Structure formats: structure tokens, C-alpha cells
mmCIF file of C-alpha atoms in Angstrom:
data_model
loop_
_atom_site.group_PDB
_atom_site.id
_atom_site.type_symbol
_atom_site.label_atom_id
_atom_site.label_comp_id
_atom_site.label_asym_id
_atom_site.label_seq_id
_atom_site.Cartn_x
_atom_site.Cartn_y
_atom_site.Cartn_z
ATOM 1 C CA UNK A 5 8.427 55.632 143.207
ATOM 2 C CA UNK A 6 5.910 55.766 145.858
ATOM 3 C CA UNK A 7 7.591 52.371 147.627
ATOM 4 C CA UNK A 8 10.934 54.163 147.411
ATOM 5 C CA UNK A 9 9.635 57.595 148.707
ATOM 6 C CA UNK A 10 7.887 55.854 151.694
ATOM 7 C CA UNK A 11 10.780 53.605 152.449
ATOM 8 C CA UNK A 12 13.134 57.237 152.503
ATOM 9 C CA UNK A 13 10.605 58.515 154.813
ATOM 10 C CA UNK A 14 10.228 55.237 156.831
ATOM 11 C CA UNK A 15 14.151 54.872 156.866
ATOM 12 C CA UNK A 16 15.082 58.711 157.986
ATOM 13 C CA UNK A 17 11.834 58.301 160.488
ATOM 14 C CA UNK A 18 14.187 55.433 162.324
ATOM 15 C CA UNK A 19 17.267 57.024 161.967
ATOM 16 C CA UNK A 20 16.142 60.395 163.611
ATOM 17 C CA UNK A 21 13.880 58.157 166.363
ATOM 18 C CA UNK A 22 16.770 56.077 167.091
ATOM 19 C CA UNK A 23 19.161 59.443 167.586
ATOM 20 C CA UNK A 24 16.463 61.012 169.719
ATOM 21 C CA UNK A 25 15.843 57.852 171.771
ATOM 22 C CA UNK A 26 19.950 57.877 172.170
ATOM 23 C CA UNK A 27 20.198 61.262 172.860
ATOM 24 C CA UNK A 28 17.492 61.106 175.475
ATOM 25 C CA UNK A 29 19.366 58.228 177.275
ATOM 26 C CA UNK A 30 22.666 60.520 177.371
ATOM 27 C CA UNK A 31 20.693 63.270 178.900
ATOM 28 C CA UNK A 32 19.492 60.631 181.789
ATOM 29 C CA UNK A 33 23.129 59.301 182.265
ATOM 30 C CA UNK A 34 24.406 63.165 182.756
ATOM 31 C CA UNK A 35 21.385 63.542 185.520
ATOM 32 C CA UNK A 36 22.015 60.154 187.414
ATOM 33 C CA UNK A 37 25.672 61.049 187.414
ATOM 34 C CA UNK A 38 25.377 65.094 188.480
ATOM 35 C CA UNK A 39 22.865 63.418 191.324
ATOM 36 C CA UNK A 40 25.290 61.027 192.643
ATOM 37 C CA UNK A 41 28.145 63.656 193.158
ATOM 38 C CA UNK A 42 25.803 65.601 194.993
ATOM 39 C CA UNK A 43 26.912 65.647 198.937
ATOM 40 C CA UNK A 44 23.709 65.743 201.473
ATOM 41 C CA UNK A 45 24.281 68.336 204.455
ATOM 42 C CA UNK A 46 24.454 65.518 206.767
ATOM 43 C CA UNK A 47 24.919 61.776 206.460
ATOM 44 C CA UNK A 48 25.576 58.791 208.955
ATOM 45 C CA UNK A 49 28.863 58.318 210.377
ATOM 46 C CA UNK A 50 30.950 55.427 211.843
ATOM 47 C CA UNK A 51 29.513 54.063 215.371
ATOM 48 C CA UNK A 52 33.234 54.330 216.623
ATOM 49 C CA UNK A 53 32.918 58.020 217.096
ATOM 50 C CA UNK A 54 29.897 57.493 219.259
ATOM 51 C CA UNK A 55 32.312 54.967 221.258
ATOM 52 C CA UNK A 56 34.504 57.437 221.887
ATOM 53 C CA UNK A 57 32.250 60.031 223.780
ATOM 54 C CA UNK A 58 30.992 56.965 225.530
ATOM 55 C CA UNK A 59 34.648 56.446 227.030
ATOM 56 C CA UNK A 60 34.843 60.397 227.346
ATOM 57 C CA UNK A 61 31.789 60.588 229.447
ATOM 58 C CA UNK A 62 33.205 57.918 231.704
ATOM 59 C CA UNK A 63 36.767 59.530 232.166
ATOM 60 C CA UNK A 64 35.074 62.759 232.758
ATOM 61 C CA UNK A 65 32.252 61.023 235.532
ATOM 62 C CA UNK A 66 35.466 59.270 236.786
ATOM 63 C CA UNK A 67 37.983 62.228 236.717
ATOM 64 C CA UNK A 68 40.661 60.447 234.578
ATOM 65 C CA UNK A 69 42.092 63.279 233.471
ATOM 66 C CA UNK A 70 45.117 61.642 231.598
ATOM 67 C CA UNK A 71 42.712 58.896 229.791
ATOM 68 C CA UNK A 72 39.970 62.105 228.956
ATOM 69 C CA UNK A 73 42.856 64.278 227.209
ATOM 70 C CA UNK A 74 44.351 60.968 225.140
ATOM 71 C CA UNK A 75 40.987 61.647 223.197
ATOM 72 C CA UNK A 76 40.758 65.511 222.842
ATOM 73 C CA UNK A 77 42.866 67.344 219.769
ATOM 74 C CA UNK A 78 45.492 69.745 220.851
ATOM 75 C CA UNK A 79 43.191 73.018 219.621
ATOM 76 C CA UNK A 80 40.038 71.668 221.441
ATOM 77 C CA UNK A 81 37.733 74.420 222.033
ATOM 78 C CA UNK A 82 35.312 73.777 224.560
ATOM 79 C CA UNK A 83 31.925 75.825 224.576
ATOM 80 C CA UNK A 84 29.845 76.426 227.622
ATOM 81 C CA UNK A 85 26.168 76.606 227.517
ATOM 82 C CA UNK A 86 26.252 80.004 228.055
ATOM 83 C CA UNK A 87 25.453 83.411 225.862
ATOM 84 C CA UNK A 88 25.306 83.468 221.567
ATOM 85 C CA UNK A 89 27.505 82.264 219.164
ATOM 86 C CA UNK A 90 29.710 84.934 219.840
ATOM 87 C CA UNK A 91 30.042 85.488 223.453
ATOM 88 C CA UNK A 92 29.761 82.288 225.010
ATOM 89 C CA UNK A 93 32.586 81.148 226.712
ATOM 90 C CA UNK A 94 35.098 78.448 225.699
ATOM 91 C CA UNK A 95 38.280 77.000 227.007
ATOM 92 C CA UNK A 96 40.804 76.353 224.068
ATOM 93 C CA UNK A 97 43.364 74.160 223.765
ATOM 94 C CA UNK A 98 43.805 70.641 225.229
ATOM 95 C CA UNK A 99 46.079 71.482 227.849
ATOM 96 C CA UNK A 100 44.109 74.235 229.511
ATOM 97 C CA UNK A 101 40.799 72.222 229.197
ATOM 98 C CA UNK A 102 42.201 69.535 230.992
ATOM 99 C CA UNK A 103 43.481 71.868 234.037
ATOM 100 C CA UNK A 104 40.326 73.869 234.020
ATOM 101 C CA UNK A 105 38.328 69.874 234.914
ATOM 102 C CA UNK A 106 41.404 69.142 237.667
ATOM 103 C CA UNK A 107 40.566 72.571 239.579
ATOM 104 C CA UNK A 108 36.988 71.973 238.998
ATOM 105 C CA UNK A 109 37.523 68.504 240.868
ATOM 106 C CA UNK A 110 40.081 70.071 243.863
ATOM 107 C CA UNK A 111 37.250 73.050 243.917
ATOM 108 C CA UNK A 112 34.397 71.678 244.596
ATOM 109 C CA UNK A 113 34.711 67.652 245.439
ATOM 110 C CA UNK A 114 31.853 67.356 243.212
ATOM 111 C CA UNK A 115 30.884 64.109 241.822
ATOM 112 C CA UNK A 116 29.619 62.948 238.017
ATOM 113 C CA UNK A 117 27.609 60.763 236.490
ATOM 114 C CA UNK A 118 26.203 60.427 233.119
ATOM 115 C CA UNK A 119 23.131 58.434 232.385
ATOM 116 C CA UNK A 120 21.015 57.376 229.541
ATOM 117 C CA UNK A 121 23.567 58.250 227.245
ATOM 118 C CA UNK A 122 21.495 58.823 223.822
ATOM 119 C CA UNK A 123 24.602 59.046 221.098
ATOM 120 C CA UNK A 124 23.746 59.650 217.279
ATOM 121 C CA UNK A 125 27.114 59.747 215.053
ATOM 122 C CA UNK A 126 26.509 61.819 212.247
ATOM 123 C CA UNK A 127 28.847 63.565 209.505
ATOM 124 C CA UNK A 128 28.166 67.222 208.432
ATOM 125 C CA UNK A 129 29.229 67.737 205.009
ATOM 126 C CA UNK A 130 27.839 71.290 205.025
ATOM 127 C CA UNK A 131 28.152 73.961 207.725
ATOM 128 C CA UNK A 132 25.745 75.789 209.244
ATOM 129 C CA UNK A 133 25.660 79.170 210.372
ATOM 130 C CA UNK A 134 25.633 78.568 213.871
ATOM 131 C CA UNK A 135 28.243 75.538 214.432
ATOM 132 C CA UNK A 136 30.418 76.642 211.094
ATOM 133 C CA UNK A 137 32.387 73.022 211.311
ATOM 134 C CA UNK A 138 32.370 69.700 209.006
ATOM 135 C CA UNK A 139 33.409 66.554 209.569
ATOM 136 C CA UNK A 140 32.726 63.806 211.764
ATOM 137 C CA UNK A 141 30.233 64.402 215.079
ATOM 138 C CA UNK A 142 28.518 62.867 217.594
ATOM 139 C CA UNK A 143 24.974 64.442 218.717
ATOM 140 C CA UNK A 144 24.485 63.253 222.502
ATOM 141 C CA UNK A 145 22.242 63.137 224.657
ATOM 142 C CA UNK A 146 22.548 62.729 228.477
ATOM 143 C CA UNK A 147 21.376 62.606 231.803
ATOM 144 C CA UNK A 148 24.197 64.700 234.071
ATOM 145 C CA UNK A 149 23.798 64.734 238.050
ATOM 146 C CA UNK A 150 26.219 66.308 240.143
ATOM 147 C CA UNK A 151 26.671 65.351 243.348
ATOM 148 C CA UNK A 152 28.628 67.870 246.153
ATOM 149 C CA UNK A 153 27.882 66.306 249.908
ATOM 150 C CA UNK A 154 24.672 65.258 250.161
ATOM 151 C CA UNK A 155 22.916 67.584 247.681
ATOM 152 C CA UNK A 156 22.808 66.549 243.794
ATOM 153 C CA UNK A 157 21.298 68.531 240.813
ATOM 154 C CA UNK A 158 20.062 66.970 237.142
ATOM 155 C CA UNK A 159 19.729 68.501 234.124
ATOM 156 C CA UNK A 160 19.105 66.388 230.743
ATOM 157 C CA UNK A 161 22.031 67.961 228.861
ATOM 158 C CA UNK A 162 23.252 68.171 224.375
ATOM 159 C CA UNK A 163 26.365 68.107 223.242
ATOM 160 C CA UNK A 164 27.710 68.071 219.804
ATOM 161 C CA UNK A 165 31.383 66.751 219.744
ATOM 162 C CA UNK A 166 33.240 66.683 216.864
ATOM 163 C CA UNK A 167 36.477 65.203 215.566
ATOM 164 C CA UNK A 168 39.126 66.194 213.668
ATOM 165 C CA UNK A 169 40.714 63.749 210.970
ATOM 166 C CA UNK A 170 42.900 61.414 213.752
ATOM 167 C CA UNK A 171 39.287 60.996 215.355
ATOM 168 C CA UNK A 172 40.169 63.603 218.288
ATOM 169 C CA UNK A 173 37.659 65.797 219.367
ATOM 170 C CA UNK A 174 37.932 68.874 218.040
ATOM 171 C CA UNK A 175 35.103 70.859 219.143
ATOM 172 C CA UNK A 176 32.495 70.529 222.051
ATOM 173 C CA UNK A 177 29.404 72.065 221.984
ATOM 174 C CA UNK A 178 27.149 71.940 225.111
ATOM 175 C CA UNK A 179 23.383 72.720 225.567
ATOM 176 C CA UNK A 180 21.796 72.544 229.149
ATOM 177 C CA UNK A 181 20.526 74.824 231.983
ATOM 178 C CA UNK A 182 23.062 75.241 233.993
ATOM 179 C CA UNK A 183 21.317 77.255 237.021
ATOM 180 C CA UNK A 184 21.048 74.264 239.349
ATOM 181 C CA UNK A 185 24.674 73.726 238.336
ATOM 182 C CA UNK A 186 25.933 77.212 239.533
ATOM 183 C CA UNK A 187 23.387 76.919 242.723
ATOM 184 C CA UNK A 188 24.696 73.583 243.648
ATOM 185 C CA UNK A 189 28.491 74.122 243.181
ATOM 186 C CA UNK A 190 28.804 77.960 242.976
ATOM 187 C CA UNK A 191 31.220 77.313 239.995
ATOM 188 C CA UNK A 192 30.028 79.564 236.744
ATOM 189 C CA UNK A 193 31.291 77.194 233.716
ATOM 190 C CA UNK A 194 33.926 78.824 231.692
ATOM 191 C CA UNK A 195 35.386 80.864 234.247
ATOM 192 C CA UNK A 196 39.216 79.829 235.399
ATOM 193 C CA UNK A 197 41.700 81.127 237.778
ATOM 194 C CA UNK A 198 44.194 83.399 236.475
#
């Protein structure tokens, strides 16, 4: 009776081991699965969108105002490093962004160039307060000097860019001081003939 009693015991002892043991393995299945759907803020994107601002930086240093608009979306907005979230100015829309560069050319015969480019494609699966935008982006980094006559200013300048789903840039976000800027070419960013 004793041998049967203990084997009863030893038997339900496995049986309710082994469902514990399988029920504990379920639980860590559920957990590796709810931590693979979950999205980080931010995660590496493709190196082509950094190639793209790349060949925008060069059509803006080089005034190709056909080739720089082939890469902007039709509802560009373009922010100026200048005032908050809410009152800096912007230029919207491809077409006006790409007149408001030709009169900045004819205006003041200033020169471009961009130099060490520093370009980190990212993708922002989560907005933030500020920007309020997902999707693909490109963080850069650059050198800008201006040159009008024989007078140049410098600033090391940010920009966000980021692209809608056809890989067009749909926003631009720029960070610099732009005093020497206004000094140099008496042109205040933003600001358009009517």
C-alpha cells in the first residue's frame, strides 16, 4: 500500500512539475514575442537617404535648381533656424521653396559650399514633441560658408531632413546661427517678396 501510495504521489509530483515546467515555457514564449513587436523610438535607416542630401547639398552649393526640386515632395515645408516651434518661419510647398533659393541667388550673387558633410540616416518610429514627424530622416551635419565678393561667413550648421514614402524630402529642419548670415548678405531667411 505504501509502494502504491508513494508511486501516486511520485506520479502526480511529475505530472504537476511537468505542467508547471510547460506552463512556465508558454509564459517565456508570450514575453519574447510581446518584446519583438515592440518598435524602438528610433532605429537605423537605409544609407540611400543619406545619399540623397549629399546630392541636395551639392545642387543647392551649385544652384541647380531643377536637379534640387527633382528630390523635394510637393508639400515640403522648409524651417528656418529662427524662433520656437511655433513661430519660426517656413516656406511650404515645393514650388515656392524652389523660387524663394532662385531670388536668393539673383539677390545677393552669393556663393555656397558645404563641407565636412557628417550624415547619420536614421528612422523615427515615434514622434517627439518638438519635430511631431515619423519616417525616414537624415541628421546632418555641415560646414556652410557663404561667399558674397570677397567677404565669406561659416557657421557649422544641423539639419534634419526627412522623407516621405517615394523618398522625397518632406520636411527640413535647420539649426545654425544665422547672424553672420544676415550681416554678410543682409537677407533674413524666411522672408520672400510678395
Amino acid at each position: 500500500m505504501k509502494t502504491r501510495m508513494k508511486t501516486s504521489i511520485f506520479t502526480k509530483g511529475i505530472v504537476l512539475s511537468a505542467l508547471l515546467i510547460s506552463s512556465c515555457a508558454e509564459t517565456k514564449k508570450e514575453d519574447a514575442a510581446m518584446a519583438e513587436k515592440e518598435v524602438p523610438m528610433v532605429e537605423v535607416a537605409s544609407d540611400e537617404y543619406s545619399d540623397i542630401v549629399l546630392k541636395t547639398l551639392g545642387h543647392m552649393a551649385n544652384y541647380e535648381h531643377d536637379a534640387f526640386a527633382e528630390h523635394l515632395a510637393d508639400d515640403i515645408i522648409w524651417y528656418w533656424p529662427d524662433g520656437s516651434s511655433e513661430t519660426r518661419h517656413s516656406i511650404e510647398g515645393k514650388d515656392n521653396l524652389v523660387s524663394w533659393w532662385k531670388n536668393y541667388q539673383e539677390t545677393t550673387g552669393a556663393t555656397l559650399n558645404f563641407a565636412n558633410n557628417t550624415l547619420l540616416p536614421l528612422k523615427i518610429n515615434t514622434p517627439s514633441n518638438y519635430y511631431k514627424v515619423t519616417g525616414s530622416g537624415v541628421l546632418a551635419y555641415t560646414d556652410l560658408t557663404i561667399t558674397l565678393g570677397d567677404k565669406s561667413t561659416s557657421v557649422r550648421q544641423h539639419m534634419v531632413y526627412m522623407f516621405n514614402d517615394d523618398m522625397k524630402i518632406s520636411h527640413c529642419f535647420l539649426y545654425y546661427d544665422r547672424s553672420g548670415i544676415i550681416e554678410l548678405t543682409n537677407v533674413v531667411l524666411g522672408e520672400t517678396e510678395e
